[in-house]
Amino acid sequence: MEQQVPEKAKKKLSNFETNFDKVSSEAFAKASIKPKQKLYVAGPWFDERANALMQMVKELFRQYDSVSAWEPYFPMDHTQESPSLTFVDNVNQISSCEAILALISRKDVGTAFEIGLAKGLGRKIYLLTLDETDYNSVTNIMLAYSTMYRIQLKDLWKFIIGKTSYEDLIQIPDTWENKE
């Protein structure tokens, strides 16, 4: 003889299953999806070499998008109707980002301004170079010491997915040699 479940019990069980499904799916979503942090990507792109580097950085962010810790903002993709509107947009973007990634393999006053603004606003600053030899040439002390987060292009993928370790960071000796 089959035992029948009373209607009142069926309703409670149904509510439990519905609530459990809702609560567990919300908990899973919160645990597995961490919101991406907004990242302003500064750097020159006005000559062939600098543009090639910027395009490489953009491509790496595209390739790792599904596992990226960052939502990158590339100013070169958001030029406004006039230079003054572009300036205002860039300043607003830096003001609203959590961090800035600055490509500094060549000197660029615009990038230096963006780093200074980000530093003044208390944003985390990451300096990106082709490799550690970029610091062997004359390095501006204001840029070199604006942050301790200095990474090489070969480690950019780790940065993108949020797995940069202390060992990945370039250490700059605190001496006057090769500093301006």
JSON list of C-alpha atoms in Angstrom, two decimals:
[
{"chain": "A", "resi": 1, "resn": "MET", "atom": "CA", "xyz": [0.00, 0.00, 0.00]},
{"chain": "A", "resi": 2, "resn": "GLU", "atom": "CA", "xyz": [1.44, 3.34, -1.08]},
{"chain": "A", "resi": 3, "resn": "GLN", "atom": "CA", "xyz": [1.60, 5.99, 1.61]},
{"chain": "A", "resi": 4, "resn": "GLN", "atom": "CA", "xyz": [0.21, 9.36, 0.60]},
{"chain": "A", "resi": 5, "resn": "VAL", "atom": "CA", "xyz": [1.84, 12.61, 1.64]},
{"chain": "A", "resi": 6, "resn": "PRO", "atom": "CA", "xyz": [-0.65, 15.11, 3.05]},
{"chain": "A", "resi": 7, "resn": "GLU", "atom": "CA", "xyz": [-1.16, 18.28, 1.01]},
{"chain": "A", "resi": 8, "resn": "LYS", "atom": "CA", "xyz": [0.15, 20.48, 3.84]},
{"chain": "A", "resi": 9, "resn": "ALA", "atom": "CA", "xyz": [3.44, 18.49, 3.92]},
{"chain": "A", "resi": 10, "resn": "LYS", "atom": "CA", "xyz": [3.72, 18.63, 0.11]},
{"chain": "A", "resi": 11, "resn": "LYS", "atom": "CA", "xyz": [3.42, 22.41, 0.23]},
{"chain": "A", "resi": 12, "resn": "LYS", "atom": "CA", "xyz": [6.11, 22.71, 2.93]},
{"chain": "A", "resi": 13, "resn": "LEU", "atom": "CA", "xyz": [8.43, 20.41, 0.98]},
{"chain": "A", "resi": 14, "resn": "SER", "atom": "CA", "xyz": [7.80, 22.37, -2.20]},
{"chain": "A", "resi": 15, "resn": "ASN", "atom": "CA", "xyz": [8.57, 25.65, -0.41]},
{"chain": "A", "resi": 16, "resn": "PHE", "atom": "CA", "xyz": [11.74, 24.15, 1.06]},
{"chain": "A", "resi": 17, "resn": "GLU", "atom": "CA", "xyz": [12.94, 22.94, -2.35]},
{"chain": "A", "resi": 18, "resn": "THR", "atom": "CA", "xyz": [12.16, 26.31, -3.93]},
{"chain": "A", "resi": 19, "resn": "ASN", "atom": "CA", "xyz": [13.86, 28.28, -1.14]},
{"chain": "A", "resi": 20, "resn": "PHE", "atom": "CA", "xyz": [16.83, 25.89, -1.04]},
{"chain": "A", "resi": 21, "resn": "ASP", "atom": "CA", "xyz": [17.29, 26.16, -4.80]},
{"chain": "A", "resi": 22, "resn": "LYS", "atom": "CA", "xyz": [17.09, 29.96, -4.63]},
{"chain": "A", "resi": 23, "resn": "VAL", "atom": "CA", "xyz": [19.44, 30.32, -1.65]},
{"chain": "A", "resi": 24, "resn": "SER", "atom": "CA", "xyz": [21.97, 27.79, -2.92]},
{"chain": "A", "resi": 25, "resn": "SER", "atom": "CA", "xyz": [22.07, 29.28, -6.42]},
{"chain": "A", "resi": 26, "resn": "GLU", "atom": "CA", "xyz": [22.53, 32.80, -4.98]},
{"chain": "A", "resi": 27, "resn": "ALA", "atom": "CA", "xyz": [25.31, 31.57, -2.67]},
{"chain": "A", "resi": 28, "resn": "PHE", "atom": "CA", "xyz": [27.03, 29.78, -5.53]},
{"chain": "A", "resi": 29, "resn": "ALA", "atom": "CA", "xyz": [26.80, 32.86, -7.73]},
{"chain": "A", "resi": 30, "resn": "LYS", "atom": "CA", "xyz": [28.31, 35.06, -5.02]},
{"chain": "A", "resi": 31, "resn": "ALA", "atom": "CA", "xyz": [31.09, 32.57, -4.28]},
{"chain": "A", "resi": 32, "resn": "SER", "atom": "CA", "xyz": [32.06, 31.86, -7.86]},
{"chain": "A", "resi": 33, "resn": "ILE", "atom": "CA", "xyz": [31.73, 35.25, -9.51]},
{"chain": "A", "resi": 34, "resn": "LYS", "atom": "CA", "xyz": [33.87, 38.00, -8.11]},
{"chain": "A", "resi": 35, "resn": "PRO", "atom": "CA", "xyz": [33.16, 41.37, -9.73]},
{"chain": "A", "resi": 36, "resn": "LYS", "atom": "CA", "xyz": [35.95, 42.65, -11.93]},
{"chain": "A", "resi": 37, "resn": "GLN", "atom": "CA", "xyz": [37.81, 45.70, -10.75]},
{"chain": "A", "resi": 38, "resn": "LYS", "atom": "CA", "xyz": [37.96, 48.69, -13.07]},
{"chain": "A", "resi": 39, "resn": "LEU", "atom": "CA", "xyz": [41.46, 49.19, -14.49]},
{"chain": "A", "resi": 40, "resn": "TYR", "atom": "CA", "xyz": [42.66, 52.23, -16.45]},
{"chain": "A", "resi": 41, "resn": "VAL", "atom": "CA", "xyz": [45.36, 51.21, -18.94]},
{"chain": "A", "resi": 42, "resn": "ALA", "atom": "CA", "xyz": [47.71, 54.14, -19.51]},
{"chain": "A", "resi": 43, "resn": "GLY", "atom": "CA", "xyz": [50.52, 54.33, -22.01]},
{"chain": "A", "resi": 44, "resn": "PRO", "atom": "CA", "xyz": [51.59, 55.81, -25.28]},
{"chain": "A", "resi": 45, "resn": "TRP", "atom": "CA", "xyz": [50.33, 54.50, -28.61]},
{"chain": "A", "resi": 46, "resn": "PHE", "atom": "CA", "xyz": [51.45, 57.29, -30.90]},
{"chain": "A", "resi": 47, "resn": "ASP", "atom": "CA", "xyz": [54.35, 55.54, -32.62]},
{"chain": "A", "resi": 48, "resn": "GLU", "atom": "CA", "xyz": [54.69, 52.10, -34.19]},
{"chain": "A", "resi": 49, "resn": "ARG", "atom": "CA", "xyz": [56.58, 50.44, -31.32]},
{"chain": "A", "resi": 50, "resn": "ALA", "atom": "CA", "xyz": [54.36, 51.85, -28.55]},
{"chain": "A", "resi": 51, "resn": "ASN", "atom": "CA", "xyz": [51.20, 51.03, -30.51]},
{"chain": "A", "resi": 52, "resn": "ALA", "atom": "CA", "xyz": [52.39, 47.43, -31.06]},
{"chain": "A", "resi": 53, "resn": "LEU", "atom": "CA", "xyz": [52.95, 47.04, -27.31]},
{"chain": "A", "resi": 54, "resn": "MET", "atom": "CA", "xyz": [49.53, 48.50, -26.49]},
{"chain": "A", "resi": 55, "resn": "GLN", "atom": "CA", "xyz": [47.87, 46.18, -29.02]},
{"chain": "A", "resi": 56, "resn": "MET", "atom": "CA", "xyz": [49.66, 43.21, -27.44]},
{"chain": "A", "resi": 57, "resn": "VAL", "atom": "CA", "xyz": [48.38, 44.21, -24.01]},
{"chain": "A", "resi": 58, "resn": "LYS", "atom": "CA", "xyz": [44.84, 44.60, -25.36]},
{"chain": "A", "resi": 59, "resn": "GLU", "atom": "CA", "xyz": [45.03, 41.16, -26.98]},
{"chain": "A", "resi": 60, "resn": "LEU", "atom": "CA", "xyz": [46.17, 39.53, -23.73]},
{"chain": "A", "resi": 61, "resn": "PHE", "atom": "CA", "xyz": [43.24, 41.10, -21.87]},
{"chain": "A", "resi": 62, "resn": "ARG", "atom": "CA", "xyz": [40.92, 39.83, -24.62]},
{"chain": "A", "resi": 63, "resn": "GLN", "atom": "CA", "xyz": [42.34, 36.29, -24.41]},
{"chain": "A", "resi": 64, "resn": "TYR", "atom": "CA", "xyz": [41.97, 36.11, -20.62]},
{"chain": "A", "resi": 65, "resn": "ASP", "atom": "CA", "xyz": [38.66, 37.98, -20.42]},
{"chain": "A", "resi": 66, "resn": "SER", "atom": "CA", "xyz": [36.66, 35.06, -19.02]},
{"chain": "A", "resi": 67, "resn": "VAL", "atom": "CA", "xyz": [39.04, 34.67, -16.04]},
{"chain": "A", "resi": 68, "resn": "SER", "atom": "CA", "xyz": [40.22, 38.26, -15.71]},
{"chain": "A", "resi": 69, "resn": "ALA", "atom": "CA", "xyz": [40.18, 40.06, -12.37]},
{"chain": "A", "resi": 70, "resn": "TRP", "atom": "CA", "xyz": [39.98, 43.37, -14.25]},
{"chain": "A", "resi": 71, "resn": "GLU", "atom": "CA", "xyz": [37.65, 45.34, -16.49]},
{"chain": "A", "resi": 72, "resn": "PRO", "atom": "CA", "xyz": [40.22, 47.27, -18.54]},
{"chain": "A", "resi": 73, "resn": "TYR", "atom": "CA", "xyz": [39.56, 50.73, -19.92]},
{"chain": "A", "resi": 74, "resn": "PHE", "atom": "CA", "xyz": [41.79, 51.64, -22.87]},
{"chain": "A", "resi": 75, "resn": "PRO", "atom": "CA", "xyz": [41.67, 55.42, -23.44]},
{"chain": "A", "resi": 76, "resn": "MET", "atom": "CA", "xyz": [42.75, 54.96, -27.06]},
{"chain": "A", "resi": 77, "resn": "ASP", "atom": "CA", "xyz": [39.39, 53.29, -27.73]},
{"chain": "A", "resi": 78, "resn": "HIS", "atom": "CA", "xyz": [37.41, 56.20, -26.26]},
{"chain": "A", "resi": 79, "resn": "THR", "atom": "CA", "xyz": [38.64, 59.37, -27.93]},
{"chain": "A", "resi": 80, "resn": "GLN", "atom": "CA", "xyz": [35.98, 62.08, -27.64]},
{"chain": "A", "resi": 81, "resn": "GLU", "atom": "CA", "xyz": [34.92, 64.80, -30.08]},
{"chain": "A", "resi": 82, "resn": "SER", "atom": "CA", "xyz": [37.65, 67.18, -28.94]},
{"chain": "A", "resi": 83, "resn": "PRO", "atom": "CA", "xyz": [40.95, 67.07, -27.05]},
{"chain": "A", "resi": 84, "resn": "SER", "atom": "CA", "xyz": [39.41, 68.84, -24.03]},
{"chain": "A", "resi": 85, "resn": "LEU", "atom": "CA", "xyz": [36.52, 66.35, -23.84]},
{"chain": "A", "resi": 86, "resn": "THR", "atom": "CA", "xyz": [39.01, 63.48, -24.15]},
{"chain": "A", "resi": 87, "resn": "PHE", "atom": "CA", "xyz": [41.02, 64.97, -21.26]},
{"chain": "A", "resi": 88, "resn": "VAL", "atom": "CA", "xyz": [37.89, 65.24, -19.08]},
{"chain": "A", "resi": 89, "resn": "ASP", "atom": "CA", "xyz": [36.84, 61.67, -19.94]},
{"chain": "A", "resi": 90, "resn": "ASN", "atom": "CA", "xyz": [40.30, 60.28, -19.11]},
{"chain": "A", "resi": 91, "resn": "VAL", "atom": "CA", "xyz": [40.41, 62.15, -15.78]},
{"chain": "A", "resi": 92, "resn": "ASN", "atom": "CA", "xyz": [36.93, 60.83, -14.93]},
{"chain": "A", "resi": 93, "resn": "GLN", "atom": "CA", "xyz": [37.96, 57.29, -15.83]},
{"chain": "A", "resi": 94, "resn": "ILE", "atom": "CA", "xyz": [41.08, 57.48, -13.64]},
{"chain": "A", "resi": 95, "resn": "SER", "atom": "CA", "xyz": [38.97, 58.91, -10.82]},
{"chain": "A", "resi": 96, "resn": "SER", "atom": "CA", "xyz": [36.52, 56.02, -11.01]},
{"chain": "A", "resi": 97, "resn": "CYS", "atom": "CA", "xyz": [38.99, 53.14, -11.40]},
{"chain": "A", "resi": 98, "resn": "GLU", "atom": "CA", "xyz": [40.41, 50.93, -8.67]},
{"chain": "A", "resi": 99, "resn": "ALA", "atom": "CA", "xyz": [43.86, 50.75, -10.27]},
{"chain": "A", "resi": 100, "resn": "ILE", "atom": "CA", "xyz": [45.97, 51.92, -13.18]},
{"chain": "A", "resi": 101, "resn": "LEU", "atom": "CA", "xyz": [48.28, 49.82, -15.34]},
{"chain": "A", "resi": 102, "resn": "ALA", "atom": "CA", "xyz": [50.85, 52.09, -16.97]},
{"chain": "A", "resi": 103, "resn": "LEU", "atom": "CA", "xyz": [53.05, 50.98, -19.86]},
{"chain": "A", "resi": 104, "resn": "ILE", "atom": "CA", "xyz": [56.30, 52.81, -19.29]},
{"chain": "A", "resi": 105, "resn": "SER", "atom": "CA", "xyz": [58.81, 51.22, -21.65]},
{"chain": "A", "resi": 106, "resn": "ARG", "atom": "CA", "xyz": [59.24, 54.64, -23.21]},
{"chain": "A", "resi": 107, "resn": "LYS", "atom": "CA", "xyz": [58.88, 58.09, -21.75]},
{"chain": "A", "resi": 108, "resn": "ASP", "atom": "CA", "xyz": [55.55, 59.77, -22.32]},
{"chain": "A", "resi": 109, "resn": "VAL", "atom": "CA", "xyz": [54.40, 62.89, -20.48]},
{"chain": "A", "resi": 110, "resn": "GLY", "atom": "CA", "xyz": [50.72, 61.94, -20.78]},
{"chain": "A", "resi": 111, "resn": "THR", "atom": "CA", "xyz": [51.35, 58.61, -19.09]},
{"chain": "A", "resi": 112, "resn": "ALA", "atom": "CA", "xyz": [53.39, 60.36, -16.39]},
{"chain": "A", "resi": 113, "resn": "PHE", "atom": "CA", "xyz": [50.45, 62.72, -15.78]},
{"chain": "A", "resi": 114, "resn": "GLU", "atom": "CA", "xyz": [48.02, 59.78, -15.55]},
{"chain": "A", "resi": 115, "resn": "ILE", "atom": "CA", "xyz": [50.29, 58.02, -13.03]},
{"chain": "A", "resi": 116, "resn": "GLY", "atom": "CA", "xyz": [50.60, 61.21, -10.95]},
{"chain": "A", "resi": 117, "resn": "LEU", "atom": "CA", "xyz": [46.84, 61.75, -10.96]},
{"chain": "A", "resi": 118, "resn": "ALA", "atom": "CA", "xyz": [46.20, 58.14, -9.96]},
{"chain": "A", "resi": 119, "resn": "LYS", "atom": "CA", "xyz": [48.79, 58.40, -7.17]},
{"chain": "A", "resi": 120, "resn": "GLY", "atom": "CA", "xyz": [47.19, 61.60, -5.89]},
{"chain": "A", "resi": 121, "resn": "LEU", "atom": "CA", "xyz": [43.78, 59.91, -5.88]},
{"chain": "A", "resi": 122, "resn": "GLY", "atom": "CA", "xyz": [45.16, 56.96, -3.93]},
{"chain": "A", "resi": 123, "resn": "ARG", "atom": "CA", "xyz": [44.70, 54.43, -6.71]},
{"chain": "A", "resi": 124, "resn": "LYS", "atom": "CA", "xyz": [46.87, 51.33, -6.89]},
{"chain": "A", "resi": 125, "resn": "ILE", "atom": "CA", "xyz": [49.50, 51.75, -9.61]},
{"chain": "A", "resi": 126, "resn": "TYR", "atom": "CA", "xyz": [51.06, 48.94, -11.62]},
{"chain": "A", "resi": 127, "resn": "LEU", "atom": "CA", "xyz": [53.97, 49.78, -13.93]},
{"chain": "A", "resi": 128, "resn": "LEU", "atom": "CA", "xyz": [54.38, 47.51, -16.94]},
{"chain": "A", "resi": 129, "resn": "THR", "atom": "CA", "xyz": [57.67, 47.21, -18.82]},
{"chain": "A", "resi": 130, "resn": "LEU", "atom": "CA", "xyz": [58.89, 44.92, -21.56]},
{"chain": "A", "resi": 131, "resn": "ASP", "atom": "CA", "xyz": [61.36, 43.39, -19.10]},
{"chain": "A", "resi": 132, "resn": "GLU", "atom": "CA", "xyz": [63.53, 44.36, -16.14]},
{"chain": "A", "resi": 133, "resn": "THR", "atom": "CA", "xyz": [66.15, 45.91, -18.44]},
{"chain": "A", "resi": 134, "resn": "ASP", "atom": "CA", "xyz": [63.79, 48.85, -18.99]},
{"chain": "A", "resi": 135, "resn": "TYR", "atom": "CA", "xyz": [64.93, 50.01, -15.55]},
{"chain": "A", "resi": 136, "resn": "ASN", "atom": "CA", "xyz": [68.62, 49.70, -16.51]},
{"chain": "A", "resi": 137, "resn": "SER", "atom": "CA", "xyz": [68.41, 52.81, -18.64]},
{"chain": "A", "resi": 138, "resn": "VAL", "atom": "CA", "xyz": [67.90, 56.18, -17.01]},
{"chain": "A", "resi": 139, "resn": "THR", "atom": "CA", "xyz": [64.68, 55.93, -15.02]},
{"chain": "A", "resi": 140, "resn": "ASN", "atom": "CA", "xyz": [62.74, 58.85, -13.65]},
{"chain": "A", "resi": 141, "resn": "ILE", "atom": "CA", "xyz": [62.61, 58.51, -9.86]},
{"chain": "A", "resi": 142, "resn": "MET", "atom": "CA", "xyz": [59.07, 59.91, -9.65]},
{"chain": "A", "resi": 143, "resn": "LEU", "atom": "CA", "xyz": [57.78, 57.08, -11.84]},
{"chain": "A", "resi": 144, "resn": "ALA", "atom": "CA", "xyz": [60.09, 54.37, -10.52]},
{"chain": "A", "resi": 145, "resn": "TYR", "atom": "CA", "xyz": [59.08, 54.95, -6.91]},
{"chain": "A", "resi": 146, "resn": "SER", "atom": "CA", "xyz": [55.41, 55.81, -7.46]},
{"chain": "A", "resi": 147, "resn": "THR", "atom": "CA", "xyz": [54.63, 52.17, -6.65]},
{"chain": "A", "resi": 148, "resn": "MET", "atom": "CA", "xyz": [56.18, 48.88, -5.67]},
{"chain": "A", "resi": 149, "resn": "TYR", "atom": "CA", "xyz": [54.07, 47.07, -8.26]},
{"chain": "A", "resi": 150, "resn": "ARG", "atom": "CA", "xyz": [56.38, 46.78, -11.26]},
{"chain": "A", "resi": 151, "resn": "ILE", "atom": "CA", "xyz": [55.74, 43.90, -13.64]},
{"chain": "A", "resi": 152, "resn": "GLN", "atom": "CA", "xyz": [57.19, 42.62, -16.89]},
{"chain": "A", "resi": 153, "resn": "LEU", "atom": "CA", "xyz": [55.21, 41.83, -20.03]},
{"chain": "A", "resi": 154, "resn": "LYS", "atom": "CA", "xyz": [55.95, 38.11, -19.60]},
{"chain": "A", "resi": 155, "resn": "ASP", "atom": "CA", "xyz": [54.03, 38.17, -16.29]},
{"chain": "A", "resi": 156, "resn": "LEU", "atom": "CA", "xyz": [51.08, 40.22, -17.54]},
{"chain": "A", "resi": 157, "resn": "TRP", "atom": "CA", "xyz": [48.86, 37.14, -17.81]},
{"chain": "A", "resi": 158, "resn": "LYS", "atom": "CA", "xyz": [49.28, 36.53, -14.06]},
{"chain": "A", "resi": 159, "resn": "PHE", "atom": "CA", "xyz": [48.29, 40.14, -13.38]},
{"chain": "A", "resi": 160, "resn": "ILE", "atom": "CA", "xyz": [45.21, 39.85, -15.60]},
{"chain": "A", "resi": 161, "resn": "ILE", "atom": "CA", "xyz": [43.89, 36.82, -13.71]},
{"chain": "A", "resi": 162, "resn": "GLY", "atom": "CA", "xyz": [44.77, 38.36, -10.33]},
{"chain": "A", "resi": 163, "resn": "LYS", "atom": "CA", "xyz": [47.61, 35.97, -9.47]},
{"chain": "A", "resi": 164, "resn": "THR", "atom": "CA", "xyz": [50.65, 38.27, -9.41]},
{"chain": "A", "resi": 165, "resn": "SER", "atom": "CA", "xyz": [53.01, 37.31, -6.60]},
{"chain": "A", "resi": 166, "resn": "TYR", "atom": "CA", "xyz": [55.77, 39.25, -4.88]},
{"chain": "A", "resi": 167, "resn": "GLU", "atom": "CA", "xyz": [58.35, 37.20, -6.81]},
{"chain": "A", "resi": 168, "resn": "ASP", "atom": "CA", "xyz": [56.87, 38.49, -10.09]},
{"chain": "A", "resi": 169, "resn": "LEU", "atom": "CA", "xyz": [57.54, 42.13, -9.16]},
{"chain": "A", "resi": 170, "resn": "ILE", "atom": "CA", "xyz": [60.64, 43.96, -10.34]},
{"chain": "A", "resi": 171, "resn": "GLN", "atom": "CA", "xyz": [62.73, 45.32, -7.48]},
{"chain": "A", "resi": 172, "resn": "ILE", "atom": "CA", "xyz": [64.58, 48.59, -8.11]},
{"chain": "A", "resi": 173, "resn": "PRO", "atom": "CA", "xyz": [67.63, 49.30, -5.95]},
{"chain": "A", "resi": 174, "resn": "ASP", "atom": "CA", "xyz": [67.41, 52.55, -4.01]},
{"chain": "A", "resi": 175, "resn": "THR", "atom": "CA", "xyz": [70.56, 54.09, -5.48]},
{"chain": "A", "resi": 176, "resn": "TRP", "atom": "CA", "xyz": [71.17, 57.12, -7.68]},
{"chain": "A", "resi": 177, "resn": "GLU", "atom": "CA", "xyz": [72.79, 55.04, -10.40]},
{"chain": "A", "resi": 178, "resn": "ASN", "atom": "CA", "xyz": [70.67, 55.17, -13.59]},
{"chain": "A", "resi": 179, "resn": "LYS", "atom": "CA", "xyz": [68.09, 57.50, -12.00]},
{"chain": "A", "resi": 180, "resn": "GLU", "atom": "CA", "xyz": [67.13, 60.99, -13.04]}
]
